[in-house]
Amino acid sequence: RWWRLYTHLKPIVNVQSHETMVKQLREELDEVKRKNERLLNDKNELKLMNNQLEAKVSALKCSFKPFMGLLLG
């Protein structure tokens, strides 16, 4: 009698266990997606800052070019 009950409940318990695992995996996936989005935003901000700094360096090189000629020439 207990064996019949056990064999009847075992699949139900397995399904619930699988559902719990799927839920946890979905939560982990959502967290990874959020982290990825933040990292992509950070990457884009750093690219923008890098471009701005490169433009400043280029402008400074141009403004110092006449002085470099005097120093070297």
PDB file of N, CA and C in Angstrom:
ATOM      1  N   ARG A   1       0.813  -1.191   0.000  1.00  0.00           N
ATOM      2  CA  ARG A   1       0.000   0.000   0.000  1.00  0.00           C
ATOM      3  C   ARG A   1       0.867   1.270   0.000  1.00  0.00           C
ATOM      4  N   TRP A   2       1.827   1.347   0.866  1.00  0.00           N
ATOM      5  CA  TRP A   2       2.702   2.525   0.870  1.00  0.00           C
ATOM      6  C   TRP A   2       3.486   2.623  -0.431  1.00  0.00           C
ATOM      7  N   TRP A   3       3.779   1.471  -1.055  1.00  0.00           N
ATOM      8  CA  TRP A   3       4.529   1.479  -2.313  1.00  0.00           C
ATOM      9  C   TRP A   3       3.721   2.143  -3.431  1.00  0.00           C
ATOM     10  N   ARG A   4       2.440   1.861  -3.449  1.00  0.00           N
ATOM     11  CA  ARG A   4       1.572   2.489  -4.441  1.00  0.00           C
ATOM     12  C   ARG A   4       1.530   4.004  -4.240  1.00  0.00           C
ATOM     13  N   LEU A   5       1.411   4.422  -3.004  1.00  0.00           N
ATOM     14  CA  LEU A   5       1.415   5.852  -2.705  1.00  0.00           C
ATOM     15  C   LEU A   5       2.750   6.477  -3.120  1.00  0.00           C
ATOM     16  N   TYR A   6       3.820   5.806  -2.795  1.00  0.00           N
ATOM     17  CA  TYR A   6       5.146   6.300  -3.149  1.00  0.00           C
ATOM     18  C   TYR A   6       5.292   6.424  -4.667  1.00  0.00           C
ATOM     19  N   THR A   7       4.933   5.407  -5.405  1.00  0.00           N
ATOM     20  CA  THR A   7       5.069   5.435  -6.860  1.00  0.00           C
ATOM     21  C   THR A   7       4.139   6.464  -7.495  1.00  0.00           C
ATOM     22  N   HIS A   8       3.079   6.788  -6.807  1.00  0.00           N
ATOM     23  CA  HIS A   8       2.169   7.814  -7.303  1.00  0.00           C
ATOM     24  C   HIS A   8       2.725   9.219  -7.026  1.00  0.00           C
ATOM     25  N   LEU A   9       3.319   9.407  -5.874  1.00  0.00           N
ATOM     26  CA  LEU A   9       3.808  10.732  -5.488  1.00  0.00           C
ATOM     27  C   LEU A   9       5.199  11.059  -6.035  1.00  0.00           C
ATOM     28  N   LYS A  10       5.998  10.070  -6.295  1.00  0.00           N
ATOM     29  CA  LYS A  10       7.367  10.289  -6.750  1.00  0.00           C
ATOM     30  C   LYS A  10       7.429  11.157  -8.012  1.00  0.00           C
ATOM     31  N   PRO A  11       6.649  10.875  -9.054  1.00  0.00           N
ATOM     32  CA  PRO A  11       6.693  11.738 -10.245  1.00  0.00           C
ATOM     33  C   PRO A  11       6.258  13.173  -9.942  1.00  0.00           C
ATOM     34  N   ILE A  12       5.314  13.320  -9.057  1.00  0.00           N
ATOM     35  CA  ILE A  12       4.847  14.657  -8.694  1.00  0.00           C
ATOM     36  C   ILE A  12       5.971  15.431  -8.007  1.00  0.00           C
ATOM     37  N   VAL A  13       6.660  14.764  -7.108  1.00  0.00           N
ATOM     38  CA  VAL A  13       7.784  15.401  -6.406  1.00  0.00           C
ATOM     39  C   VAL A  13       8.885  15.749  -7.400  1.00  0.00           C
ATOM     40  N   ASN A  14       9.162  14.862  -8.340  1.00  0.00           N
ATOM     41  CA  ASN A  14      10.179  15.136  -9.359  1.00  0.00           C
ATOM     42  C   ASN A  14       9.823  16.350 -10.206  1.00  0.00           C
ATOM     43  N   VAL A  15       8.570  16.439 -10.595  1.00  0.00           N
ATOM     44  CA  VAL A  15       8.119  17.574 -11.401  1.00  0.00           C
ATOM     45  C   VAL A  15       8.297  18.868 -10.613  1.00  0.00           C
ATOM     46  N   GLN A  16       7.910  18.854  -9.351  1.00  0.00           N
ATOM     47  CA  GLN A  16       8.055  20.053  -8.533  1.00  0.00           C
ATOM     48  C   GLN A  16       9.524  20.420  -8.374  1.00  0.00           C
ATOM     49  N   SER A  17      10.372  19.417  -8.211  1.00  0.00           N
ATOM     50  CA  SER A  17      11.804  19.659  -8.109  1.00  0.00           C
ATOM     51  C   SER A  17      12.341  20.278  -9.391  1.00  0.00           C
ATOM     52  N   HIS A  18      11.897  19.773 -10.529  1.00  0.00           N
ATOM     53  CA  HIS A  18      12.322  20.313 -11.815  1.00  0.00           C
ATOM     54  C   HIS A  18      11.822  21.744 -11.995  1.00  0.00           C
ATOM     55  N   GLU A  19      10.599  21.997 -11.592  1.00  0.00           N
ATOM     56  CA  GLU A  19      10.052  23.353 -11.693  1.00  0.00           C
ATOM     57  C   GLU A  19      10.848  24.327 -10.843  1.00  0.00           C
ATOM     58  N   THR A  20      11.253  23.881  -9.663  1.00  0.00           N
ATOM     59  CA  THR A  20      12.066  24.727  -8.800  1.00  0.00           C
ATOM     60  C   THR A  20      13.415  25.005  -9.454  1.00  0.00           C
ATOM     61  N   MET A  21      14.005  23.986 -10.047  1.00  0.00           N
ATOM     62  CA  MET A  21      15.292  24.149 -10.706  1.00  0.00           C
ATOM     63  C   MET A  21      15.168  25.102 -11.898  1.00  0.00           C
ATOM     64  N   VAL A  22      14.124  24.955 -12.670  1.00  0.00           N
ATOM     65  CA  VAL A  22      13.900  25.830 -13.819  1.00  0.00           C
ATOM     66  C   VAL A  22      13.726  27.271 -13.349  1.00  0.00           C
ATOM     67  N   LYS A  23      12.990  27.468 -12.285  1.00  0.00           N
ATOM     68  CA  LYS A  23      12.791  28.815 -11.750  1.00  0.00           C
ATOM     69  C   LYS A  23      14.131  29.429 -11.324  1.00  0.00           C
ATOM     70  N   GLN A  24      14.956  28.645 -10.637  1.00  0.00           N
ATOM     71  CA  GLN A  24      16.259  29.146 -10.212  1.00  0.00           C
ATOM     72  C   GLN A  24      17.138  29.483 -11.412  1.00  0.00           C
ATOM     73  N   LEU A  25      17.108  28.631 -12.421  1.00  0.00           N
ATOM     74  CA  LEU A  25      17.911  28.889 -13.613  1.00  0.00           C
ATOM     75  C   LEU A  25      17.433  30.138 -14.348  1.00  0.00           C
ATOM     76  N   ARG A  26      16.133  30.349 -14.388  1.00  0.00           N
ATOM     77  CA  ARG A  26      15.605  31.568 -15.024  1.00  0.00           C
ATOM     78  C   ARG A  26      16.042  32.812 -14.251  1.00  0.00           C
ATOM     79  N   GLU A  27      16.026  32.727 -12.937  1.00  0.00           N
ATOM     80  CA  GLU A  27      16.471  33.857 -12.123  1.00  0.00           C
ATOM     81  C   GLU A  27      17.956  34.143 -12.362  1.00  0.00           C
ATOM     82  N   GLU A  28      18.747  33.080 -12.441  1.00  0.00           N
ATOM     83  CA  GLU A  28      20.174  33.259 -12.724  1.00  0.00           C
ATOM     84  C   GLU A  28      20.377  33.878 -14.104  1.00  0.00           C
ATOM     85  N   LEU A  29      19.621  33.421 -15.075  1.00  0.00           N
ATOM     86  CA  LEU A  29      19.719  33.966 -16.423  1.00  0.00           C
ATOM     87  C   LEU A  29      19.355  35.444 -16.432  1.00  0.00           C
ATOM     88  N   ASP A  30      18.300  35.818 -15.738  1.00  0.00           N
ATOM     89  CA  ASP A  30      17.903  37.220 -15.661  1.00  0.00           C
ATOM     90  C   ASP A  30      19.007  38.067 -15.030  1.00  0.00           C
ATOM     91  N   GLU A  31      19.643  37.544 -13.992  1.00  0.00           N
ATOM     92  CA  GLU A  31      20.730  38.267 -13.336  1.00  0.00           C
ATOM     93  C   GLU A  31      21.917  38.441 -14.286  1.00  0.00           C
ATOM     94  N   VAL A  32      22.235  37.399 -15.026  1.00  0.00           N
ATOM     95  CA  VAL A  32      23.339  37.482 -15.990  1.00  0.00           C
ATOM     96  C   VAL A  32      23.007  38.496 -17.085  1.00  0.00           C
ATOM     97  N   LYS A  33      21.762  38.513 -17.525  1.00  0.00           N
ATOM     98  CA  LYS A  33      21.350  39.493 -18.535  1.00  0.00           C
ATOM     99  C   LYS A  33      21.485  40.918 -18.011  1.00  0.00           C
ATOM    100  N   ARG A  34      21.095  41.128 -16.745  1.00  0.00           N
ATOM    101  CA  ARG A  34      21.217  42.465 -16.155  1.00  0.00           C
ATOM    102  C   ARG A  34      22.684  42.878 -16.056  1.00  0.00           C
ATOM    103  N   LYS A  35      23.535  41.954 -15.615  1.00  0.00           N
ATOM    104  CA  LYS A  35      24.965  42.252 -15.519  1.00  0.00           C
ATOM    105  C   LYS A  35      25.547  42.550 -16.892  1.00  0.00           C
ATOM    106  N   ASN A  36      25.148  41.775 -17.878  1.00  0.00           N
ATOM    107  CA  ASN A  36      25.632  41.999 -19.235  1.00  0.00           C
ATOM    108  C   ASN A  36      25.229  43.381 -19.740  1.00  0.00           C
ATOM    109  N   GLU A  37      24.006  43.761 -19.479  1.00  0.00           N
ATOM    110  CA  GLU A  37      23.523  45.078 -19.901  1.00  0.00           C
ATOM    111  C   GLU A  37      24.336  46.196 -19.233  1.00  0.00           C
ATOM    112  N   ARG A  38      24.599  46.030 -17.922  1.00  0.00           N
ATOM    113  CA  ARG A  38      25.408  47.029 -17.217  1.00  0.00           C
ATOM    114  C   ARG A  38      26.814  47.101 -17.797  1.00  0.00           C
ATOM    115  N   LEU A  39      27.398  45.949 -18.090  1.00  0.00           N
ATOM    116  CA  LEU A  39      28.748  45.925 -18.647  1.00  0.00           C
ATOM    117  C   LEU A  39      28.795  46.560 -20.028  1.00  0.00           C
ATOM    118  N   LEU A  40      27.776  46.304 -20.834  1.00  0.00           N
ATOM    119  CA  LEU A  40      27.726  46.937 -22.151  1.00  0.00           C
ATOM    120  C   LEU A  40      27.599  48.454 -22.032  1.00  0.00           C
ATOM    121  N   ASN A  41      26.798  48.905 -21.086  1.00  0.00           N
ATOM    122  CA  ASN A  41      26.678  50.350 -20.855  1.00  0.00           C
ATOM    123  C   ASN A  41      28.006  50.934 -20.406  1.00  0.00           C
ATOM    124  N   ASP A  42      28.681  50.260 -19.485  1.00  0.00           N
ATOM    125  CA  ASP A  42      29.990  50.722 -19.021  1.00  0.00           C
ATOM    126  C   ASP A  42      30.987  50.768 -20.176  1.00  0.00           C
ATOM    127  N   LYS A  43      30.966  49.735 -21.008  1.00  0.00           N
ATOM    128  CA  LYS A  43      31.872  49.679 -22.155  1.00  0.00           C
ATOM    129  C   LYS A  43      31.622  50.858 -23.092  1.00  0.00           C
ATOM    130  N   ASN A  44      30.360  51.155 -23.371  1.00  0.00           N
ATOM    131  CA  ASN A  44      30.023  52.267 -24.259  1.00  0.00           C
ATOM    132  C   ASN A  44      30.454  53.600 -23.660  1.00  0.00           C
ATOM    133  N   GLU A  45      30.271  53.753 -22.356  1.00  0.00           N
ATOM    134  CA  GLU A  45      30.713  54.982 -21.697  1.00  0.00           C
ATOM    135  C   GLU A  45      32.227  55.129 -21.780  1.00  0.00           C
ATOM    136  N   LEU A  46      32.951  54.040 -21.566  1.00  0.00           N
ATOM    137  CA  LEU A  46      34.408  54.084 -21.643  1.00  0.00           C
ATOM    138  C   LEU A  46      34.887  54.384 -23.056  1.00  0.00           C
ATOM    139  N   LYS A  47      34.208  53.839 -24.053  1.00  0.00           N
ATOM    140  CA  LYS A  47      34.562  54.149 -25.438  1.00  0.00           C
ATOM    141  C   LYS A  47      34.376  55.635 -25.723  1.00  0.00           C
ATOM    142  N   LEU A  48      33.273  56.175 -25.247  1.00  0.00           N
ATOM    143  CA  LEU A  48      32.992  57.596 -25.438  1.00  0.00           C
ATOM    144  C   LEU A  48      34.054  58.451 -24.758  1.00  0.00           C
ATOM    145  N   MET A  49      34.387  58.106 -23.523  1.00  0.00           N
ATOM    146  CA  MET A  49      35.415  58.852 -22.797  1.00  0.00           C
ATOM    147  C   MET A  49      36.760  58.738 -23.503  1.00  0.00           C
ATOM    148  N   ASN A  50      37.087  57.560 -24.010  1.00  0.00           N
ATOM    149  CA  ASN A  50      38.339  57.363 -24.727  1.00  0.00           C
ATOM    150  C   ASN A  50      38.395  58.238 -25.978  1.00  0.00           C
ATOM    151  N   ASN A  51      37.302  58.280 -26.713  1.00  0.00           N
ATOM    152  CA  ASN A  51      37.255  59.128 -27.914  1.00  0.00           C
ATOM    153  C   ASN A  51      37.432  60.597 -27.561  1.00  0.00           C
ATOM    154  N   GLN A  52      36.806  61.028 -26.477  1.00  0.00           N
ATOM    155  CA  GLN A  52      36.937  62.412 -26.050  1.00  0.00           C
ATOM    156  C   GLN A  52      38.378  62.728 -25.657  1.00  0.00           C
ATOM    157  N   LEU A  53      39.003  61.806 -24.924  1.00  0.00           N
ATOM    158  CA  LEU A  53      40.389  62.020 -24.509  1.00  0.00           C
ATOM    159  C   LEU A  53      41.340  62.002 -25.703  1.00  0.00           C
ATOM    160  N   GLU A  54      41.098  61.134 -26.651  1.00  0.00           N
ATOM    161  CA  GLU A  54      41.932  61.115 -27.853  1.00  0.00           C
ATOM    162  C   GLU A  54      41.796  62.416 -28.633  1.00  0.00           C
ATOM    163  N   ALA A  55      40.603  62.962 -28.676  1.00  0.00           N
ATOM    164  CA  ALA A  55      40.393  64.247 -29.355  1.00  0.00           C
ATOM    165  C   ALA A  55      41.153  65.355 -28.635  1.00  0.00           C
ATOM    166  N   LYS A  56      41.157  65.341 -27.304  1.00  0.00           N
ATOM    167  CA  LYS A  56      41.900  66.345 -26.541  1.00  0.00           C
ATOM    168  C   LYS A  56      43.401  66.216 -26.781  1.00  0.00           C
ATOM    169  N   VAL A  57      43.897  64.983 -26.801  1.00  0.00           N
ATOM    170  CA  VAL A  57      45.323  64.752 -27.057  1.00  0.00           C
ATOM    171  C   VAL A  57      45.694  65.267 -28.437  1.00  0.00           C
ATOM    172  N   SER A  58      44.868  64.971 -29.408  1.00  0.00           N
ATOM    173  CA  SER A  58      45.120  65.429 -30.772  1.00  0.00           C
ATOM    174  C   SER A  58      45.133  66.952 -30.834  1.00  0.00           C
ATOM    175  N   ALA A  59      44.190  67.580 -30.147  1.00  0.00           N
ATOM    176  CA  ALA A  59      44.131  69.042 -30.133  1.00  0.00           C
ATOM    177  C   ALA A  59      45.370  69.619 -29.449  1.00  0.00           C
ATOM    178  N   LEU A  60      45.800  68.995 -28.369  1.00  0.00           N
ATOM    179  CA  LEU A  60      46.997  69.473 -27.684  1.00  0.00           C
ATOM    180  C   LEU A  60      48.236  69.309 -28.558  1.00  0.00           C
ATOM    181  N   LYS A  61      48.328  68.206 -29.271  1.00  0.00           N
ATOM    182  CA  LYS A  61      49.465  67.999 -30.178  1.00  0.00           C
ATOM    183  C   LYS A  61      49.507  69.091 -31.229  1.00  0.00           C
ATOM    184  N   CYS A  62      48.341  69.422 -31.767  1.00  0.00           N
ATOM    185  CA  CYS A  62      48.275  70.477 -32.780  1.00  0.00           C
ATOM    186  C   CYS A  62      48.672  71.831 -32.203  1.00  0.00           C
ATOM    187  N   SER A  63      48.241  72.107 -30.990  1.00  0.00           N
ATOM    188  CA  SER A  63      48.556  73.413 -30.399  1.00  0.00           C
ATOM    189  C   SER A  63      50.026  73.520 -29.994  1.00  0.00           C
ATOM    190  N   PHE A  64      50.687  72.396 -29.701  1.00  0.00           N
ATOM    191  CA  PHE A  64      52.104  72.417 -29.326  1.00  0.00           C
ATOM    192  C   PHE A  64      53.034  72.246 -30.526  1.00  0.00           C
ATOM    193  N   LYS A  65      52.488  71.979 -31.681  1.00  0.00           N
ATOM    194  CA  LYS A  65      53.325  71.731 -32.855  1.00  0.00           C
ATOM    195  C   LYS A  65      54.253  72.918 -33.173  1.00  0.00           C
ATOM    196  N   PRO A  66      53.749  74.148 -33.147  1.00  0.00           N
ATOM    197  CA  PRO A  66      54.652  75.278 -33.442  1.00  0.00           C
ATOM    198  C   PRO A  66      55.814  75.367 -32.408  1.00  0.00           C
ATOM    199  N   PHE A  67      55.519  75.084 -31.167  1.00  0.00           N
ATOM    200  CA  PHE A  67      56.561  75.158 -30.138  1.00  0.00           C
ATOM    201  C   PHE A  67      57.601  74.049 -30.309  1.00  0.00           C
ATOM    202  N   MET A  68      57.147  72.894 -30.746  1.00  0.00           N
ATOM    203  CA  MET A  68      58.066  71.789 -30.968  1.00  0.00           C
ATOM    204  C   MET A  68      59.063  72.128 -32.067  1.00  0.00           C
ATOM    205  N   GLY A  69      58.585  72.826 -33.092  1.00  0.00           N
ATOM    206  CA  GLY A  69      59.469  73.267 -34.179  1.00  0.00           C
ATOM    207  C   GLY A  69      60.535  74.212 -33.660  1.00  0.00           C
ATOM    208  N   LEU A  70      60.154  75.087 -32.750  1.00  0.00           N
ATOM    209  CA  LEU A  70      61.118  76.040 -32.193  1.00  0.00           C
ATOM    210  C   LEU A  70      62.150  75.316 -31.325  1.00  0.00           C
ATOM    211  N   LEU A  71      61.689  74.344 -30.536  1.00  0.00           N
ATOM    212  CA  LEU A  71      62.584  73.630 -29.653  1.00  0.00           C
ATOM    213  C   LEU A  71      63.559  72.735 -30.419  1.00  0.00           C
ATOM    214  N   LEU A  72      63.084  72.121 -31.464  1.00  0.00           N
ATOM    215  CA  LEU A  72      63.918  71.178 -32.216  1.00  0.00           C
ATOM    216  C   LEU A  72      64.720  71.870 -33.315  1.00  0.00           C
ATOM    217  N   GLY A  73      64.258  72.999 -33.736  1.00  0.00           N
ATOM    218  CA  GLY A  73      64.846  73.615 -34.911  1.00  0.00           C
ATOM    219  C   GLY A  73      65.924  74.547 -34.690  1.00  0.00           C
TER     220      GLY A  73
END
